[in-house]
CSV table of C-alpha atoms and ligand atoms in Angstrom, one decimal:
chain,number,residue,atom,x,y,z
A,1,UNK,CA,-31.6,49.0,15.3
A,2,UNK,CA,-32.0,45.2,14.7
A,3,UNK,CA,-34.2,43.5,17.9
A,4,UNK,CA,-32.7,40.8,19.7
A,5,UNK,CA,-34.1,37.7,19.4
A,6,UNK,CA,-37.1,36.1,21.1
A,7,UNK,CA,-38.1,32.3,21.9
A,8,UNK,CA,-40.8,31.5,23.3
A,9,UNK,CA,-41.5,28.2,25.9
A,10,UNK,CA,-45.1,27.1,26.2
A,11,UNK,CA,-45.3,24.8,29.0
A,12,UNK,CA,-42.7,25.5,31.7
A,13,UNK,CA,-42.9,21.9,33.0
A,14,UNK,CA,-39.0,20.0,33.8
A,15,UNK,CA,-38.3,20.2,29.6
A,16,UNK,CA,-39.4,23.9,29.1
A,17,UNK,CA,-38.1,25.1,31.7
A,18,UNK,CA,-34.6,23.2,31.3
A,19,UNK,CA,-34.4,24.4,27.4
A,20,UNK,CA,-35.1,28.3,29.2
A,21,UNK,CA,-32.4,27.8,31.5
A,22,UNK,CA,-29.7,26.0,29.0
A,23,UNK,CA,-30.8,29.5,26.2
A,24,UNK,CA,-30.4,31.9,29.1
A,25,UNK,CA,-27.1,30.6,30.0
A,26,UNK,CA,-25.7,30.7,26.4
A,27,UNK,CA,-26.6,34.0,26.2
A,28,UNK,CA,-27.4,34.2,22.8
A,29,UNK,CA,-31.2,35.2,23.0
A,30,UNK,CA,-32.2,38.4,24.1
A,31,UNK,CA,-35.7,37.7,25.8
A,32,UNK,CA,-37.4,34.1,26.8
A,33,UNK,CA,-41.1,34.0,27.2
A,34,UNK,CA,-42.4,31.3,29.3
A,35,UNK,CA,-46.2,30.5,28.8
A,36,UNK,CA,-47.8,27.9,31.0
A,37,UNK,CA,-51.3,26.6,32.4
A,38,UNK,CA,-50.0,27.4,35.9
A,39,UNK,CA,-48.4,31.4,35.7
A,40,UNK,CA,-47.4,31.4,39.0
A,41,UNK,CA,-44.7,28.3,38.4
A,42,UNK,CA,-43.6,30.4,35.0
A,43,UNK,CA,-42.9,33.2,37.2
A,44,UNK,CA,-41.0,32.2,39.8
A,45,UNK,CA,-38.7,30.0,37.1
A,46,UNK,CA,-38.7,33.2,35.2
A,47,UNK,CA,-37.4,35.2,37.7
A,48,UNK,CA,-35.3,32.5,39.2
A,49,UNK,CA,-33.7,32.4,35.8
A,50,UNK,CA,-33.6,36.1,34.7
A,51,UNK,CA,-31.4,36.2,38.4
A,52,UNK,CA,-29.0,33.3,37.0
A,53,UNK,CA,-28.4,35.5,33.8
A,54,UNK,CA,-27.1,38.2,35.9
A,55,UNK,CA,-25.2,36.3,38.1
A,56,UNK,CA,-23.3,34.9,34.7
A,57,UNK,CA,-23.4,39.1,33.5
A,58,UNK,CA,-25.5,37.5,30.5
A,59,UNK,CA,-28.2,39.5,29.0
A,60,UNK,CA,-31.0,37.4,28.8
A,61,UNK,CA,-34.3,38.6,30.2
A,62,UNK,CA,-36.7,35.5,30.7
A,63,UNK,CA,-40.6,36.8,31.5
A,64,UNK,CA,-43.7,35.3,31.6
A,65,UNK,CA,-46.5,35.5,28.5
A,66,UNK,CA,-49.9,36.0,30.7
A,67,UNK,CA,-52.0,36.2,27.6
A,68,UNK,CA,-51.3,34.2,24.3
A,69,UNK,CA,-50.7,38.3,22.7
A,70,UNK,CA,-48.1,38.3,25.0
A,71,UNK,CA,-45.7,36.0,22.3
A,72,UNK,CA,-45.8,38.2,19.5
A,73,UNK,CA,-42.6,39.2,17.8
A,74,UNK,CA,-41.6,35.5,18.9
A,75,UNK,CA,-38.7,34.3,16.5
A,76,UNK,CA,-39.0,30.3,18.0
A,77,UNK,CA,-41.9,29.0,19.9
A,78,UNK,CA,-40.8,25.8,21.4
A,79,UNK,CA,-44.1,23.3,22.6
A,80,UNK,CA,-43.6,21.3,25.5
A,81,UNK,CA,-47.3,21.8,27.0
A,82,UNK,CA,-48.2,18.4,27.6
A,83,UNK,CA,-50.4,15.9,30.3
A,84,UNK,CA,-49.2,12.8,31.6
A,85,UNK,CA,-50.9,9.3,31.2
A,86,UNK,CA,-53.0,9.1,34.6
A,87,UNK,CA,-54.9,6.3,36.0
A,88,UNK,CA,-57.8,4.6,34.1
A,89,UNK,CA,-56.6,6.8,31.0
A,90,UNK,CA,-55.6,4.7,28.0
A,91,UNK,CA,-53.3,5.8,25.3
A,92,UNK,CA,-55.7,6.9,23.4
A,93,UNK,CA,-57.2,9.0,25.8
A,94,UNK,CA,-53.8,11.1,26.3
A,95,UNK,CA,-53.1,10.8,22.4
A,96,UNK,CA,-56.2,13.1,22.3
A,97,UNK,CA,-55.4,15.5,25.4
A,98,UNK,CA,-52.4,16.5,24.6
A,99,UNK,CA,-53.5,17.0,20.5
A,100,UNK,CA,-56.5,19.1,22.1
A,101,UNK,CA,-53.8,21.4,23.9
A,102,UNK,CA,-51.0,21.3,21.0
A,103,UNK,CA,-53.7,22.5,18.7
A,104,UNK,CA,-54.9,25.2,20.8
A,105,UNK,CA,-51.4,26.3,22.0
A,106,UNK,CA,-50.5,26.5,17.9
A,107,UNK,CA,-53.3,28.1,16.9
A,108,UNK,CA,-52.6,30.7,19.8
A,109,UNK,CA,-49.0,30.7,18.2
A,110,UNK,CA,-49.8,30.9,14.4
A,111,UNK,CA,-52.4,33.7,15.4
A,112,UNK,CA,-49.7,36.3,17.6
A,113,UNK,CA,-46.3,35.0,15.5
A,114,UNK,CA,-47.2,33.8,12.3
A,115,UNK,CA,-43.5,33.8,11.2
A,116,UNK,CA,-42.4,31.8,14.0
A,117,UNK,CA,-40.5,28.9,13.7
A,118,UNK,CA,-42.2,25.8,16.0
A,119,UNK,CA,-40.3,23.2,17.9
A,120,UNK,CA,-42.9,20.5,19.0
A,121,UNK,CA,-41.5,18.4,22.0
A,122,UNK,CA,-44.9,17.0,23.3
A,123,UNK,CA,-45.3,13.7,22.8
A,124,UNK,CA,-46.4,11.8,21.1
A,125,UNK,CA,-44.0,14.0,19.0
A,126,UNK,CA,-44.7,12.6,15.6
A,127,UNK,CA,-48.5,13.1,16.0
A,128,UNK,CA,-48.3,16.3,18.2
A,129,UNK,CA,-45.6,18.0,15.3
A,130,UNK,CA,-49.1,16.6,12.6
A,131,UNK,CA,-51.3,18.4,14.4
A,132,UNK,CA,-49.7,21.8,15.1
A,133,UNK,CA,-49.0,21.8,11.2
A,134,UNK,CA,-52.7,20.9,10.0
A,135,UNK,CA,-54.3,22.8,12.9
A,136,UNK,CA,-52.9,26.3,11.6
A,137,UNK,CA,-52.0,27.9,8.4
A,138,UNK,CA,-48.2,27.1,8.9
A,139,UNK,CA,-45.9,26.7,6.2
A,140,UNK,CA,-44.7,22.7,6.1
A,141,UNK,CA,-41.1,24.4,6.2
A,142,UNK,CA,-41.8,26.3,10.3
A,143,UNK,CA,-43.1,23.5,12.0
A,144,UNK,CA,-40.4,20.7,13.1
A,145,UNK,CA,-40.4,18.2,16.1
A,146,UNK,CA,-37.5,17.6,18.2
A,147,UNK,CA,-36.3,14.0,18.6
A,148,UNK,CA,-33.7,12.8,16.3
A,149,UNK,CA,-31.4,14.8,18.0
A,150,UNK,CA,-31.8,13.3,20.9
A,151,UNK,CA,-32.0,10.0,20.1
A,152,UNK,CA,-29.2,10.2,18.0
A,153,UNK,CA,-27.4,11.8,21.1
A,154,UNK,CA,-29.0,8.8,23.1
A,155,UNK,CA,-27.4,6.3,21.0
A,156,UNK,CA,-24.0,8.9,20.9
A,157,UNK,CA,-23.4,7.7,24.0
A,158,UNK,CA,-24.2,4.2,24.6
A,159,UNK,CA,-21.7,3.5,21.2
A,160,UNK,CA,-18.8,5.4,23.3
A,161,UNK,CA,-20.0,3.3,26.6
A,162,UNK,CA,-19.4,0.1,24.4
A,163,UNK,CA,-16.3,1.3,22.6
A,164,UNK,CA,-14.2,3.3,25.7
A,165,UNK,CA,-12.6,5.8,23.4
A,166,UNK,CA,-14.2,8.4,20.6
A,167,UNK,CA,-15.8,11.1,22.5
A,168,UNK,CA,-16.6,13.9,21.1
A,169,UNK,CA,-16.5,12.2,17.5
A,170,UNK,CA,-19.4,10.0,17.5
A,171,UNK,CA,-21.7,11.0,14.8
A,172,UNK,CA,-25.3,8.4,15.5
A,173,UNK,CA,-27.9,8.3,13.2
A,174,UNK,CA,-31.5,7.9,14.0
A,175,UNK,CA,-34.3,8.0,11.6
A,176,UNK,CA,-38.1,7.5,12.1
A,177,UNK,CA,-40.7,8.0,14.7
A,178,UNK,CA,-39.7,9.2,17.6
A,179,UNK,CA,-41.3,5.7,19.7
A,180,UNK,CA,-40.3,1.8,19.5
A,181,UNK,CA,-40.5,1.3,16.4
A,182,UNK,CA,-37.3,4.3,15.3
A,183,UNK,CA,-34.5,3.9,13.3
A,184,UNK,CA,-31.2,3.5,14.7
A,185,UNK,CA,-28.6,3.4,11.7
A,186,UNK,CA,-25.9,1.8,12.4
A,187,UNK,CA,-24.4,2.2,8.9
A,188,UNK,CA,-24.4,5.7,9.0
A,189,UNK,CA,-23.1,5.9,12.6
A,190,UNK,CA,-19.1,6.8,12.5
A,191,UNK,CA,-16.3,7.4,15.0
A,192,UNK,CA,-14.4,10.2,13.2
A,193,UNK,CA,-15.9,9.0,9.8
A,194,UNK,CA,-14.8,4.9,10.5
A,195,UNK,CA,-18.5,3.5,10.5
A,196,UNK,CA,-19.1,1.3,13.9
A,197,UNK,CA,-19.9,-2.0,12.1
A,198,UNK,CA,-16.2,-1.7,11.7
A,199,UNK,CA,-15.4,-1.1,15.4
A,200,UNK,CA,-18.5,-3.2,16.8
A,201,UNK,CA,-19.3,-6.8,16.6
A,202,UNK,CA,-23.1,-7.1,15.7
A,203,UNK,CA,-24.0,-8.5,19.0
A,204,UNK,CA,-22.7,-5.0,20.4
A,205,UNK,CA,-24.9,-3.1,17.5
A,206,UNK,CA,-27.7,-4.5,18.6
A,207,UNK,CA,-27.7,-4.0,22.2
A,208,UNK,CA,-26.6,-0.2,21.5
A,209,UNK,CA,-30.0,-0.2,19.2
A,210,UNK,CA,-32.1,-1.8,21.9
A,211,UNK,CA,-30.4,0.5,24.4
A,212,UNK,CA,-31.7,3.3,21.8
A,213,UNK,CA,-35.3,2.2,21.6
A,214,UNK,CA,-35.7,2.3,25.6
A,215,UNK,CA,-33.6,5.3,26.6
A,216,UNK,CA,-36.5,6.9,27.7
A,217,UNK,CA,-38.5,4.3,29.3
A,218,UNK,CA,-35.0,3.3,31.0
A,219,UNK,CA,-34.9,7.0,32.6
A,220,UNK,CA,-38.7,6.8,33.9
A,221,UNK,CA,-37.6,3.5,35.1
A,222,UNK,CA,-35.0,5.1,37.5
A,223,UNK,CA,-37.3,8.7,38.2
A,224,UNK,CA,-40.2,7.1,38.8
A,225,UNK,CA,-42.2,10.1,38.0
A,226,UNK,CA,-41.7,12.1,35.3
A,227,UNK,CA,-39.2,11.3,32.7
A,228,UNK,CA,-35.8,12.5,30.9
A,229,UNK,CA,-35.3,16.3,30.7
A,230,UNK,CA,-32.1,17.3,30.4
A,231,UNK,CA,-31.1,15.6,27.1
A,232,UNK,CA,-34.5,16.7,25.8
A,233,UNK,CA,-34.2,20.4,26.7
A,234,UNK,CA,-30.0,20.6,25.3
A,235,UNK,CA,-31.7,19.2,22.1
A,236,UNK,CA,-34.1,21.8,21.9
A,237,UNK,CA,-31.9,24.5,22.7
A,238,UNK,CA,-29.2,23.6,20.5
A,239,UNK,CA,-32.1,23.4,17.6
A,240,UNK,CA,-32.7,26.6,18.8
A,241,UNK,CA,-29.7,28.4,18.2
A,242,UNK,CA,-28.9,26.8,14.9
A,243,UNK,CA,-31.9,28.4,13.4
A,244,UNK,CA,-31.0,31.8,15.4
A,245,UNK,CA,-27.6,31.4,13.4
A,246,UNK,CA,-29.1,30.4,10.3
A,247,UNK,CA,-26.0,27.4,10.6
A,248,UNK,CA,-27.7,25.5,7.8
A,249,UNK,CA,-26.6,22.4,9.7
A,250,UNK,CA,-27.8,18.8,9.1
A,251,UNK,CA,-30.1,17.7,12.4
A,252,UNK,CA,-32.6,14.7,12.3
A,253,UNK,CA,-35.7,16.3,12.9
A,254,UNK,CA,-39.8,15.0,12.3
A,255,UNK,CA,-41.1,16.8,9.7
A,256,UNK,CA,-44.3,16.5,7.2
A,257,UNK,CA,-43.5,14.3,4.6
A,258,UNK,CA,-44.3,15.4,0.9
A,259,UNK,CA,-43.1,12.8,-1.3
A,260,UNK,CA,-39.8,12.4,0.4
A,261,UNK,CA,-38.9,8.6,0.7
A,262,UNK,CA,-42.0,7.5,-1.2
A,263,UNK,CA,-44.6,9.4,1.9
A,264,UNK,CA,-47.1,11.7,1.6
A,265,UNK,CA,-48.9,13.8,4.5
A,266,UNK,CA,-47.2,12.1,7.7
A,267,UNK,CA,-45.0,13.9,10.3
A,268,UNK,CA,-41.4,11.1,10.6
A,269,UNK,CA,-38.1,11.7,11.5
A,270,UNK,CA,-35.5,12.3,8.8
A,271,UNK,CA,-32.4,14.3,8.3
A,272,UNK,CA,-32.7,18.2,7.2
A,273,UNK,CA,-30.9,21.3,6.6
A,274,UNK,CA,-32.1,23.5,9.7
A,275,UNK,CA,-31.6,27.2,8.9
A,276,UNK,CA,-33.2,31.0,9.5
A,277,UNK,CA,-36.6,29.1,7.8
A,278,UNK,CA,-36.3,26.1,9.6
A,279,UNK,CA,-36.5,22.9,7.7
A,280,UNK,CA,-34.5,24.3,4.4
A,281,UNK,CA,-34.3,21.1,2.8
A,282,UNK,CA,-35.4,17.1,3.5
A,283,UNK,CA,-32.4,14.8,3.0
A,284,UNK,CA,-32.8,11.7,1.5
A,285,UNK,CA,-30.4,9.0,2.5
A,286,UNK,CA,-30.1,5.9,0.3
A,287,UNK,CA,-31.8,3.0,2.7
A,288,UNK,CA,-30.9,-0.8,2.3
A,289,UNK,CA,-34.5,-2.8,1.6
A,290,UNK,CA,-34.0,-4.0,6.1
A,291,UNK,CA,-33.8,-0.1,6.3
A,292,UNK,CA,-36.3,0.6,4.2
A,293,UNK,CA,-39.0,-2.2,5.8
A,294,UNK,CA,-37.8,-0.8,9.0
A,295,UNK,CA,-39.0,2.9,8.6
A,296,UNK,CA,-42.2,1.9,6.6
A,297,UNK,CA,-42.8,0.3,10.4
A,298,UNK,CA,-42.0,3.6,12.1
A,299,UNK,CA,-44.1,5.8,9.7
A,300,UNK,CA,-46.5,3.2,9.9
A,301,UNK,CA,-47.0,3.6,13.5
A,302,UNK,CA,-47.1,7.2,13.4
A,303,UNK,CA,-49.8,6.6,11.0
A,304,UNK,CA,-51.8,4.7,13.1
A,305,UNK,CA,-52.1,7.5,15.9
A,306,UNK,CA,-53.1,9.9,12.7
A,307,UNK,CA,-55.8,8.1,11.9
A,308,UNK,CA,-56.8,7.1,15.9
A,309,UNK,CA,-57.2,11.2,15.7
A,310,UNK,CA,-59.1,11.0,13.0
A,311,UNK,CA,-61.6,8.3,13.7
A,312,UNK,CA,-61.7,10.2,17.3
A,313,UNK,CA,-63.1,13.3,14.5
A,314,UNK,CA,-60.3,15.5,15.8
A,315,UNK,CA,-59.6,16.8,12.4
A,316,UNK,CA,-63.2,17.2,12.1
A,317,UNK,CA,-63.9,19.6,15.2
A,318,UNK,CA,-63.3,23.0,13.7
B,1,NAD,N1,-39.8,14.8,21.9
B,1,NAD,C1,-39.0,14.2,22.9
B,1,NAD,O1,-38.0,13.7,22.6
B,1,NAD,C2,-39.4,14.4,24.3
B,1,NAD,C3,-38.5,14.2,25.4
B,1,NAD,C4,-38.9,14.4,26.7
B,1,NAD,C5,-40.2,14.8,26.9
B,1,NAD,N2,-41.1,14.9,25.9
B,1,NAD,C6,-42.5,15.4,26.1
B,1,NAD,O2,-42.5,16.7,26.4
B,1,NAD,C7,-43.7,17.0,27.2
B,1,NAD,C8,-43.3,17.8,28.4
B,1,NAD,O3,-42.5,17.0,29.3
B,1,NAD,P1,-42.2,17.5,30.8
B,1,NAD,O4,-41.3,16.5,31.4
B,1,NAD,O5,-41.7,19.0,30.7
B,1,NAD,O6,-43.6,17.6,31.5
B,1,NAD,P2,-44.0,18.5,32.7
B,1,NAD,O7,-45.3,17.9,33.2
B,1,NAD,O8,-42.9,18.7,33.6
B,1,NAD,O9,-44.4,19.9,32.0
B,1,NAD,C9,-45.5,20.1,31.2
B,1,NAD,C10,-46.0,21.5,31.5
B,1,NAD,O10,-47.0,21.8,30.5
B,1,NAD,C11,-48.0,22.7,31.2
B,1,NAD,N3,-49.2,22.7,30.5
B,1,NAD,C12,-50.1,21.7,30.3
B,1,NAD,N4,-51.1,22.2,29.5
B,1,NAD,C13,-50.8,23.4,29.1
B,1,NAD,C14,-51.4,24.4,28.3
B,1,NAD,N5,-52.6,24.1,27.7
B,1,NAD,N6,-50.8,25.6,28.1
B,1,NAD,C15,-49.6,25.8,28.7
B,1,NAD,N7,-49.0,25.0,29.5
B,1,NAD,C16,-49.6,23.8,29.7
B,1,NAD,C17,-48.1,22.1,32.6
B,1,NAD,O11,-48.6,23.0,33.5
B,1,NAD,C18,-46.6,21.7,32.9
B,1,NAD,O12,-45.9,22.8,33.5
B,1,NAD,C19,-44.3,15.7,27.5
B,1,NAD,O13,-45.4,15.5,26.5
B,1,NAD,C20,-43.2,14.7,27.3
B,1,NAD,O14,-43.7,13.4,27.0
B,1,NAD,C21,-40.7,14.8,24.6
């Protein structure tokens, strides 16, 4: 008999536990294992949410992993573990906390579900989705960071705030790191296959783009503490279930580089076939030379936290 499937959430913090909750209610997964620092705040979501499932007459059983054994026979493993910047602590300092727990979280991972696929979410996601790849033996292909999708999503909706009409058939496009300095592209951004720059004047694109680039920052702004979780965790999910489904669907996703658009050995966002493997394939989309200066920028600045890691000897520390 063919086992249901199995994801995995390490870190059951407001995104880990929102991606749980939006698989659970789908109904598509058979088991979610929630894995956090604090077992006692995985437990009572777990159960909270394994009681949701049954009000809906779903299926889903969510539990808790105690010990990192505990996520073997894990078909996804979705990272969200993560620290937030605190006082006195510089950039830097947080770049390296959360590499310190993404790396011991994946090696956990590649050592109890080595055929897992992995969805990074910590941020900073370019860096984080580096270092969960060249901190195990992973394939290049089953390690992927969500944030094109939601960005894309991000800029979905402020083009059908602009425009009034279109919903549901806004198709954005966001390439590069997942920070200031990402892609938005507006020629590859349609409403039902018209591109914008024929519905938009380019004052409009470029406060949609702005609008883009801030998204997140613009939630903190309003929460105060903690930021955006919802859009995050439907992102994850929904990357979730496409490789469950082996969809082969196109998704923007970060991903190690290996030649692709002239980069080697740096995590950036670009468009892939997501399937049963994970990344299947790497697009490559024809960039105008803006375009092109504009992601050398991004990839650029993903670089720079790389090598921050590795002047810092984390690469070094085995
Ligand atoms: N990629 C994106 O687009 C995107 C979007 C939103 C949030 N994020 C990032 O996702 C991460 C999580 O955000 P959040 O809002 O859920 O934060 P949160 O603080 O609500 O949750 C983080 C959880 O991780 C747990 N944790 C910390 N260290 C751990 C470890 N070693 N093992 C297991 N669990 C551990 C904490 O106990 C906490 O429950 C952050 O880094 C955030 O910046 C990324």
């Amino acid at each position: 008999m063919n086992r249901g499937k199995i994801v995995s959430i390490i870190g059951a913090g407001n995104v880990g536990s929102t991606v749980a909750y939006s698989l659970a209610m789908q109904g598509t997964v058979h088991e979610i294992v929630l894995r956090d620092s604090k077992p006692d705040i995985a437990w009572g979501k777990a159960l909270d949410m394994s009681q949701a499932a049954a009000v809906i007459r779903g299926h889903t059983k969510v539990r808790v992993a105690e010990t990192a054994s505990d996520l073997a026979d894990s078909d996804i493993v979705v990272i969200t573990a993560g620290s937030p910047r605190k006082p006195g602590m510089s950039r830097d300092d947080l770049l390296l906390i959360n590499a310190e727990t993404v790396r011991s979280v994946s090696r956990d991972i590649y050592k109890n579900c080595p055929n897992a696929i992995v969805i990074v979410v910590t941020n900073p996601l370019d860096a984080m989705t580096y270092v969960a790849l060249r901190s195990t033996g992973f394939d290049k292909r089953q390690v992927l960071g969500m944030a094109g999708l939601l960005d894309s999503g991000r800029m979905a909706s402020f083009i059908y705030e602009k425009l009034g009409y279109g919903s549901g058939q806004i198709r954005a496009t966001v390439l590069g790191g997942h920070g200031d300095k990402m892609v938005p592209l507006h020629r590859y951004s349609t409403v039902s296959g018209v591109p914008i720059t024929d519905l938009l004047s380019g004052t409009q694109i470029d406060d949609i783009v702005d609008r883009t680039k801030n998204a997140g920052a613009e939630i903190v702004g309003y929460l105060q503490s903690g930021s955006a979780y919802y859009a995050p965790a439907v992102a994850t999910a929904m990357m979730c279930e496409t490789i469950l489904r082996n969809a082969r669907q196109i998704y923007p996703c970060a991903v190690m580089l290996e030649g692709e658009y002239g980069y080697n050995d740096v995590v950036t966002g670009v468009p892939v076939v997501l399937g049963a493997n994970g990344v299947e394939k790497v697009i490559e989309v024809t960039l105008s030379d803006e375009e092109r200066t504009l992601f050398a920028q991004s990839v650029g600045s993903v670089k720079l936290l790389i090598d921050t890691l590795s002047d810092r000897r984390f690469f070094g520390n085995d």
